[in-house]
PDB file of N, CA and C in Angstrom:
ATOM      1  N   MET A  77       6.518  14.074  -9.189  1.00  0.00           N
ATOM      2  CA  MET A  77       6.218  12.897  -9.972  1.00  0.00           C
ATOM      3  C   MET A  77       6.240  11.670  -9.054  1.00  0.00           C
ATOM      4  N   ALA A  78       5.302  10.767  -9.266  1.00  0.00           N
ATOM      5  CA  ALA A  78       5.195   9.565  -8.440  1.00  0.00           C
ATOM      6  C   ALA A  78       6.350   8.619  -8.722  1.00  0.00           C
ATOM      7  N   ARG A  79       6.837   8.015  -7.668  1.00  0.00           N
ATOM      8  CA  ARG A  79       7.917   7.041  -7.808  1.00  0.00           C
ATOM      9  C   ARG A  79       7.330   5.685  -8.161  1.00  0.00           C
ATOM     10  N   ILE A  80       8.021   4.954  -9.026  1.00  0.00           N
ATOM     11  CA  ILE A  80       7.593   3.608  -9.396  1.00  0.00           C
ATOM     12  C   ILE A  80       7.924   2.651  -8.246  1.00  0.00           C
ATOM     13  N   VAL A  81       6.962   1.858  -7.859  1.00  0.00           N
ATOM     14  CA  VAL A  81       7.128   0.874  -6.792  1.00  0.00           C
ATOM     15  C   VAL A  81       7.316  -0.494  -7.443  1.00  0.00           C
ATOM     16  N   SER A  82       8.330  -1.209  -7.010  1.00  0.00           N
ATOM     17  CA  SER A  82       8.605  -2.532  -7.584  1.00  0.00           C
ATOM     18  C   SER A  82       7.722  -3.602  -6.943  1.00  0.00           C
ATOM     19  N   THR A  83       7.607  -4.717  -7.623  1.00  0.00           N
ATOM     20  CA  THR A  83       6.850  -5.841  -7.063  1.00  0.00           C
ATOM     21  C   THR A  83       7.514  -6.355  -5.786  1.00  0.00           C
ATOM     22  N   PHE A  84       8.836  -6.208  -5.696  1.00  0.00           N
ATOM     23  CA  PHE A  84       9.550  -6.626  -4.482  1.00  0.00           C
ATOM     24  C   PHE A  84       9.146  -5.750  -3.299  1.00  0.00           C
ATOM     25  N   GLU A  85       8.986  -4.450  -3.536  1.00  0.00           N
ATOM     26  CA  GLU A  85       8.565  -3.548  -2.465  1.00  0.00           C
ATOM     27  C   GLU A  85       7.133  -3.851  -2.026  1.00  0.00           C
ATOM     28  N   VAL A  86       6.280  -4.203  -2.967  1.00  0.00           N
ATOM     29  CA  VAL A  86       4.907  -4.580  -2.619  1.00  0.00           C
ATOM     30  C   VAL A  86       4.929  -5.835  -1.750  1.00  0.00           C
ATOM     31  N   GLU A  87       5.747  -6.795  -2.111  1.00  0.00           N
ATOM     32  CA  GLU A  87       5.846  -8.028  -1.321  1.00  0.00           C
ATOM     33  C   GLU A  87       6.401  -7.733   0.074  1.00  0.00           C
ATOM     34  N   ASP A  88       7.377  -6.837   0.172  1.00  0.00           N
ATOM     35  CA  ASP A  88       7.909  -6.443   1.482  1.00  0.00           C
ATOM     36  C   ASP A  88       6.829  -5.755   2.317  1.00  0.00           C
ATOM     37  N   CYS A  89       6.009  -4.937   1.683  1.00  0.00           N
ATOM     38  CA  CYS A  89       4.903  -4.285   2.385  1.00  0.00           C
ATOM     39  C   CYS A  89       3.919  -5.334   2.890  1.00  0.00           C
ATOM     40  N   ASN A  90       3.646  -6.335   2.088  1.00  0.00           N
ATOM     41  CA  ASN A  90       2.744  -7.409   2.516  1.00  0.00           C
ATOM     42  C   ASN A  90       3.306  -8.157   3.718  1.00  0.00           C
ATOM     43  N   ARG A  91       4.623  -8.312   3.768  1.00  0.00           N
ATOM     44  CA  ARG A  91       5.252  -8.936   4.945  1.00  0.00           C
ATOM     45  C   ARG A  91       5.051  -8.055   6.179  1.00  0.00           C
ATOM     46  N   ALA A  92       5.201  -6.742   6.000  1.00  0.00           N
ATOM     47  CA  ALA A  92       5.004  -5.810   7.114  1.00  0.00           C
ATOM     48  C   ALA A  92       3.558  -5.866   7.616  1.00  0.00           C
ATOM     49  N   LEU A  93       2.611  -5.980   6.705  1.00  0.00           N
ATOM     50  CA  LEU A  93       1.206  -6.106   7.107  1.00  0.00           C
ATOM     51  C   LEU A  93       0.987  -7.392   7.899  1.00  0.00           C
ATOM     52  N   ALA A  94       1.569  -8.486   7.442  1.00  0.00           N
ATOM     53  CA  ALA A  94       1.434  -9.766   8.142  1.00  0.00           C
ATOM     54  C   ALA A  94       2.064  -9.691   9.532  1.00  0.00           C
ATOM     55  N   GLN A  95       3.238  -9.051   9.630  1.00  0.00           N
ATOM     56  CA  GLN A  95       3.910  -8.918  10.927  1.00  0.00           C
ATOM     57  C   GLN A  95       3.095  -8.061  11.888  1.00  0.00           C
ATOM     58  N   ALA A  96       2.304  -7.140  11.337  1.00  0.00           N
ATOM     59  CA  ALA A  96       1.442  -6.297  12.164  1.00  0.00           C
ATOM     60  C   ALA A  96       0.134  -7.008  12.518  1.00  0.00           C
ATOM     61  N   GLY A  97      -0.013  -8.256  12.058  1.00  0.00           N
ATOM     62  CA  GLY A  97      -1.213  -9.023  12.365  1.00  0.00           C
ATOM     63  C   GLY A  97      -2.417  -8.648  11.519  1.00  0.00           C
ATOM     64  N   LEU A  98      -2.171  -8.057  10.357  1.00  0.00           N
ATOM     65  CA  LEU A  98      -3.258  -7.636   9.473  1.00  0.00           C
ATOM     66  C   LEU A  98      -3.422  -8.650   8.344  1.00  0.00           C
ATOM     67  N   PRO A  99      -4.524  -9.380   8.323  1.00  0.00           N
ATOM     68  CA  PRO A  99      -4.724 -10.452   7.341  1.00  0.00           C
ATOM     69  C   PRO A  99      -5.203  -9.942   5.976  1.00  0.00           C
ATOM     70  N   THR A 100      -4.380  -9.156   5.326  1.00  0.00           N
ATOM     71  CA  THR A 100      -4.693  -8.639   3.997  1.00  0.00           C
ATOM     72  C   THR A 100      -3.410  -8.500   3.209  1.00  0.00           C
ATOM     73  N   ARG A 101      -3.534  -8.200   1.933  1.00  0.00           N
ATOM     74  CA  ARG A 101      -2.369  -8.021   1.062  1.00  0.00           C
ATOM     75  C   ARG A 101      -2.600  -6.814   0.170  1.00  0.00           C
ATOM     76  N   VAL A 102      -1.530  -6.091  -0.113  1.00  0.00           N
ATOM     77  CA  VAL A 102      -1.584  -4.998  -1.081  1.00  0.00           C
ATOM     78  C   VAL A 102      -1.462  -5.609  -2.472  1.00  0.00           C
ATOM     79  N   HIS A 103      -2.296  -5.137  -3.385  1.00  0.00           N
ATOM     80  CA  HIS A 103      -2.283  -5.598  -4.775  1.00  0.00           C
ATOM     81  C   HIS A 103      -1.832  -4.437  -5.655  1.00  0.00           C
ATOM     82  N   LEU A 104      -0.904  -4.691  -6.553  1.00  0.00           N
ATOM     83  CA  LEU A 104      -0.389  -3.688  -7.484  1.00  0.00           C
ATOM     84  C   LEU A 104      -1.153  -3.780  -8.793  1.00  0.00           C
ATOM     85  N   HIS A 105      -1.674  -2.647  -9.242  1.00  0.00           N
ATOM     86  CA  HIS A 105      -2.339  -2.540 -10.539  1.00  0.00           C
ATOM     87  C   HIS A 105      -1.488  -1.577 -11.355  1.00  0.00           C
ATOM     88  N   ASP A 106      -0.947  -2.050 -12.445  1.00  0.00           N
ATOM     89  CA  ASP A 106      -0.029  -1.244 -13.251  1.00  0.00           C
ATOM     90  C   ASP A 106      -0.609  -1.078 -14.649  1.00  0.00           C
ATOM     91  N   ALA A 107      -0.743   0.169 -15.078  1.00  0.00           N
ATOM     92  CA  ALA A 107      -1.287   0.453 -16.410  1.00  0.00           C
ATOM     93  C   ALA A 107      -0.532   1.633 -17.009  1.00  0.00           C
ATOM     94  N   CYS A 108      -0.857   1.969 -18.210  1.00  0.00           N
ATOM     95  CA  CYS A 108      -0.174   3.069 -18.903  1.00  0.00           C
ATOM     96  C   CYS A 108      -0.274   4.382 -18.131  1.00  0.00           C
ATOM     97  N   GLY A 109      -1.370   4.577 -17.406  1.00  0.00           N
ATOM     98  CA  GLY A 109      -1.572   5.809 -16.652  1.00  0.00           C
ATOM     99  C   GLY A 109      -0.827   5.858 -15.340  1.00  0.00           C
ATOM    100  N   GLY A 110      -0.186   4.786 -14.934  1.00  0.00           N
ATOM    101  CA  GLY A 110       0.554   4.747 -13.682  1.00  0.00           C
ATOM    102  C   GLY A 110       0.134   3.579 -12.811  1.00  0.00           C
ATOM    103  N   GLN A 111       0.714   3.553 -11.633  1.00  0.00           N
ATOM    104  CA  GLN A 111       0.434   2.469 -10.699  1.00  0.00           C
ATOM    105  C   GLN A 111      -0.701   2.846  -9.757  1.00  0.00           C
ATOM    106  N   PHE A 112      -1.412   1.835  -9.321  1.00  0.00           N
ATOM    107  CA  PHE A 112      -2.514   1.979  -8.393  1.00  0.00           C
ATOM    108  C   PHE A 112      -2.468   0.764  -7.482  1.00  0.00           C
ATOM    109  N   PHE A 113      -2.792   0.943  -6.222  1.00  0.00           N
ATOM    110  CA  PHE A 113      -2.691  -0.137  -5.244  1.00  0.00           C
ATOM    111  C   PHE A 113      -4.015  -0.289  -4.508  1.00  0.00           C
ATOM    112  N   SER A 114      -4.337  -1.507  -4.157  1.00  0.00           N
ATOM    113  CA  SER A 114      -5.537  -1.762  -3.363  1.00  0.00           C
ATOM    114  C   SER A 114      -5.231  -2.891  -2.383  1.00  0.00           C
ATOM    115  N   TRP A 115      -6.113  -3.050  -1.414  1.00  0.00           N
ATOM    116  CA  TRP A 115      -6.001  -4.182  -0.499  1.00  0.00           C
ATOM    117  C   TRP A 115      -7.401  -4.721  -0.243  1.00  0.00           C
ATOM    118  N   ASP A 116      -7.452  -5.957   0.211  1.00  0.00           N
ATOM    119  CA  ASP A 116      -8.729  -6.573   0.557  1.00  0.00           C
ATOM    120  C   ASP A 116      -9.216  -5.905   1.840  1.00  0.00           C
ATOM    121  N   PRO A 117     -10.367  -5.229   1.812  1.00  0.00           N
ATOM    122  CA  PRO A 117     -10.837  -4.456   2.963  1.00  0.00           C
ATOM    123  C   PRO A 117     -10.973  -5.296   4.233  1.00  0.00           C
ATOM    124  N   LEU A 118     -10.645  -4.650   5.352  1.00  0.00           N
ATOM    125  CA  LEU A 118     -10.771  -5.296   6.663  1.00  0.00           C
ATOM    126  C   LEU A 118     -11.771  -4.569   7.554  1.00  0.00           C
ATOM    127  N   GLY A 119     -12.568  -3.691   6.984  1.00  0.00           N
ATOM    128  CA  GLY A 119     -13.566  -2.973   7.775  1.00  0.00           C
ATOM    129  C   GLY A 119     -12.924  -2.051   8.792  1.00  0.00           C
ATOM    130  N   GLU A 120     -13.172  -2.329  10.063  1.00  0.00           N
ATOM    131  CA  GLU A 120     -12.676  -1.474  11.144  1.00  0.00           C
ATOM    132  C   GLU A 120     -11.153  -1.401  11.195  1.00  0.00           C
ATOM    133  N   ARG A 121     -10.462  -2.368  10.626  1.00  0.00           N
ATOM    134  CA  ARG A 121      -8.994  -2.397  10.692  1.00  0.00           C
ATOM    135  C   ARG A 121      -8.329  -1.724   9.489  1.00  0.00           C
ATOM    136  N   ASP A 122      -9.129  -1.161   8.570  1.00  0.00           N
ATOM    137  CA  ASP A 122      -8.550  -0.493   7.403  1.00  0.00           C
ATOM    138  C   ASP A 122      -7.631   0.663   7.797  1.00  0.00           C
ATOM    139  N   ALA A 123      -7.947   1.354   8.888  1.00  0.00           N
ATOM    140  CA  ALA A 123      -7.082   2.449   9.343  1.00  0.00           C
ATOM    141  C   ALA A 123      -5.699   1.914   9.709  1.00  0.00           C
ATOM    142  N   GLU A 124      -5.638   0.733  10.302  1.00  0.00           N
ATOM    143  CA  GLU A 124      -4.349   0.115  10.633  1.00  0.00           C
ATOM    144  C   GLU A 124      -3.574  -0.248   9.368  1.00  0.00           C
ATOM    145  N   VAL A 125      -4.291  -0.711   8.345  1.00  0.00           N
ATOM    146  CA  VAL A 125      -3.637  -1.030   7.073  1.00  0.00           C
ATOM    147  C   VAL A 125      -3.042   0.245   6.487  1.00  0.00           C
ATOM    148  N   ARG A 126      -3.821   1.337   6.493  1.00  0.00           N
ATOM    149  CA  ARG A 126      -3.321   2.620   5.972  1.00  0.00           C
ATOM    150  C   ARG A 126      -2.062   3.053   6.720  1.00  0.00           C
ATOM    151  N   GLU A 127      -2.108   3.000   8.045  1.00  0.00           N
ATOM    152  CA  GLU A 127      -0.964   3.427   8.862  1.00  0.00           C
ATOM    153  C   GLU A 127       0.267   2.570   8.584  1.00  0.00           C
ATOM    154  N   THR A 128       0.083   1.265   8.505  1.00  0.00           N
ATOM    155  CA  THR A 128       1.208   0.357   8.271  1.00  0.00           C
ATOM    156  C   THR A 128       1.806   0.579   6.891  1.00  0.00           C
ATOM    157  N   ALA A 129       0.965   0.699   5.871  1.00  0.00           N
ATOM    158  CA  ALA A 129       1.455   0.939   4.507  1.00  0.00           C
ATOM    159  C   ALA A 129       2.152   2.294   4.420  1.00  0.00           C
ATOM    160  N   GLU A 130       1.551   3.305   5.034  1.00  0.00           N
ATOM    161  CA  GLU A 130       2.145   4.642   4.998  1.00  0.00           C
ATOM    162  C   GLU A 130       3.511   4.652   5.680  1.00  0.00           C
ATOM    163  N   TYR A 131       3.617   4.000   6.827  1.00  0.00           N
ATOM    164  CA  TYR A 131       4.893   3.920   7.539  1.00  0.00           C
ATOM    165  C   TYR A 131       5.926   3.164   6.707  1.00  0.00           C
ATOM    166  N   PHE A 132       5.531   2.026   6.141  1.00  0.00           N
ATOM    167  CA  PHE A 132       6.447   1.222   5.339  1.00  0.00           C
ATOM    168  C   PHE A 132       6.996   2.033   4.167  1.00  0.00           C
ATOM    169  N   PHE A 133       6.120   2.637   3.386  1.00  0.00           N
ATOM    170  CA  PHE A 133       6.573   3.360   2.200  1.00  0.00           C
ATOM    171  C   PHE A 133       7.286   4.664   2.549  1.00  0.00           C
ATOM    172  N   SER A 134       6.916   5.310   3.652  1.00  0.00           N
ATOM    173  CA  SER A 134       7.605   6.551   4.035  1.00  0.00           C
ATOM    174  C   SER A 134       9.070   6.282   4.360  1.00  0.00           C
ATOM    175  N   ASN A 135       9.377   5.103   4.886  1.00  0.00           N
ATOM    176  CA  ASN A 135      10.773   4.736   5.151  1.00  0.00           C
ATOM    177  C   ASN A 135      11.572   4.576   3.866  1.00  0.00           C
ATOM    178  N   LYS A 136      10.888   4.482   2.740  1.00  0.00           N
ATOM    179  CA  LYS A 136      11.539   4.381   1.431  1.00  0.00           C
ATOM    180  C   LYS A 136      11.458   5.709   0.675  1.00  0.00           C
ATOM    181  N   GLY A 137      10.987   6.752   1.366  1.00  0.00           N
ATOM    182  CA  GLY A 137      10.874   8.068   0.748  1.00  0.00           C
ATOM    183  C   GLY A 137       9.687   8.202  -0.192  1.00  0.00           C
ATOM    184  N   ILE A 138       8.685   7.345  -0.013  1.00  0.00           N
ATOM    185  CA  ILE A 138       7.513   7.338  -0.886  1.00  0.00           C
ATOM    186  C   ILE A 138       6.297   7.809  -0.090  1.00  0.00           C
ATOM    187  N   LYS A 139       5.617   8.824  -0.609  1.00  0.00           N
ATOM    188  CA  LYS A 139       4.392   9.316   0.017  1.00  0.00           C
ATOM    189  C   LYS A 139       3.195   8.684  -0.672  1.00  0.00           C
ATOM    190  N   LEU A 140       2.179   8.379   0.119  1.00  0.00           N
ATOM    191  CA  LEU A 140       0.975   7.754  -0.415  1.00  0.00           C
ATOM    192  C   LEU A 140      -0.183   8.739  -0.417  1.00  0.00           C
ATOM    193  N   GLU A 141      -1.051   8.581  -1.389  1.00  0.00           N
ATOM    194  CA  GLU A 141      -2.299   9.333  -1.455  1.00  0.00           C
ATOM    195  C   GLU A 141      -3.428   8.302  -1.476  1.00  0.00           C
ATOM    196  N   PHE A 142      -4.222   8.290  -0.416  1.00  0.00           N
ATOM    197  CA  PHE A 142      -5.332   7.341  -0.335  1.00  0.00           C
ATOM    198  C   PHE A 142      -6.500   7.910  -1.122  1.00  0.00           C
ATOM    199  N   VAL A 143      -7.030   7.110  -2.028  1.00  0.00           N
ATOM    200  CA  VAL A 143      -8.059   7.591  -2.958  1.00  0.00           C
ATOM    201  C   VAL A 143      -9.382   6.838  -2.818  1.00  0.00           C
ATOM    202  N   GLY A 144      -9.487   6.032  -1.833  1.00  0.00           N
ATOM    203  CA  GLY A 144     -10.712   5.275  -1.587  1.00  0.00           C
ATOM    204  C   GLY A 144     -10.598   4.593  -0.245  1.00  0.00           C
ATOM    205  N   ASP A 145     -11.597   3.828   0.093  1.00  0.00           N
ATOM    206  CA  ASP A 145     -11.581   3.132   1.378  1.00  0.00           C
ATOM    207  C   ASP A 145     -10.426   2.149   1.488  1.00  0.00           C
ATOM    208  N   SER A 146     -10.061   1.527   0.379  1.00  0.00           N
ATOM    209  CA  SER A 146      -8.997   0.517   0.434  1.00  0.00           C
ATOM    210  C   SER A 146      -8.096   0.602  -0.797  1.00  0.00           C
ATOM    211  N   SER A 147      -7.693   1.827  -1.126  1.00  0.00           N
ATOM    212  CA  SER A 147      -6.804   1.997  -2.280  1.00  0.00           C
ATOM    213  C   SER A 147      -5.939   3.240  -2.122  1.00  0.00           C
ATOM    214  N   PHE A 148      -4.815   3.239  -2.827  1.00  0.00           N
ATOM    215  CA  PHE A 148      -3.912   4.383  -2.795  1.00  0.00           C
ATOM    216  C   PHE A 148      -3.044   4.400  -4.041  1.00  0.00           C
ATOM    217  N   ARG A 149      -2.378   5.524  -4.220  1.00  0.00           N
ATOM    218  CA  ARG A 149      -1.362   5.671  -5.263  1.00  0.00           C
ATOM    219  C   ARG A 149      -0.202   6.432  -4.645  1.00  0.00           C
ATOM    220  N   THR A 150       0.927   6.414  -5.320  1.00  0.00           N
ATOM    221  CA  THR A 150       2.094   7.127  -4.801  1.00  0.00           C
ATOM    222  C   THR A 150       2.075   8.561  -5.302  1.00  0.00           C
ATOM    223  N   ARG A 151       2.743   9.447  -4.532  1.00  0.00           N
ATOM    224  CA  ARG A 151       2.870  10.855  -4.930  1.00  0.00           C
ATOM    225  C   ARG A 151       4.322  11.174  -5.127  1.00  0.00           C
TER     226      ARG A 151
END
């Protein structure tokens, strides 16, 4: 079952992205079906965004499933 991510964790992830020099932010979309996350695409740097987000959330015991070019959900 997917773990619920708090708005504080999303903000901390955005700080990690900024510290990595990535000019984007993760956006939380929360609905009855669960949480979904997206970021403003950076083209060639999207792989860096994925790596940074994956590293950040893995340190919290959260695995990510990327479901599009610039979106993911937790597993």
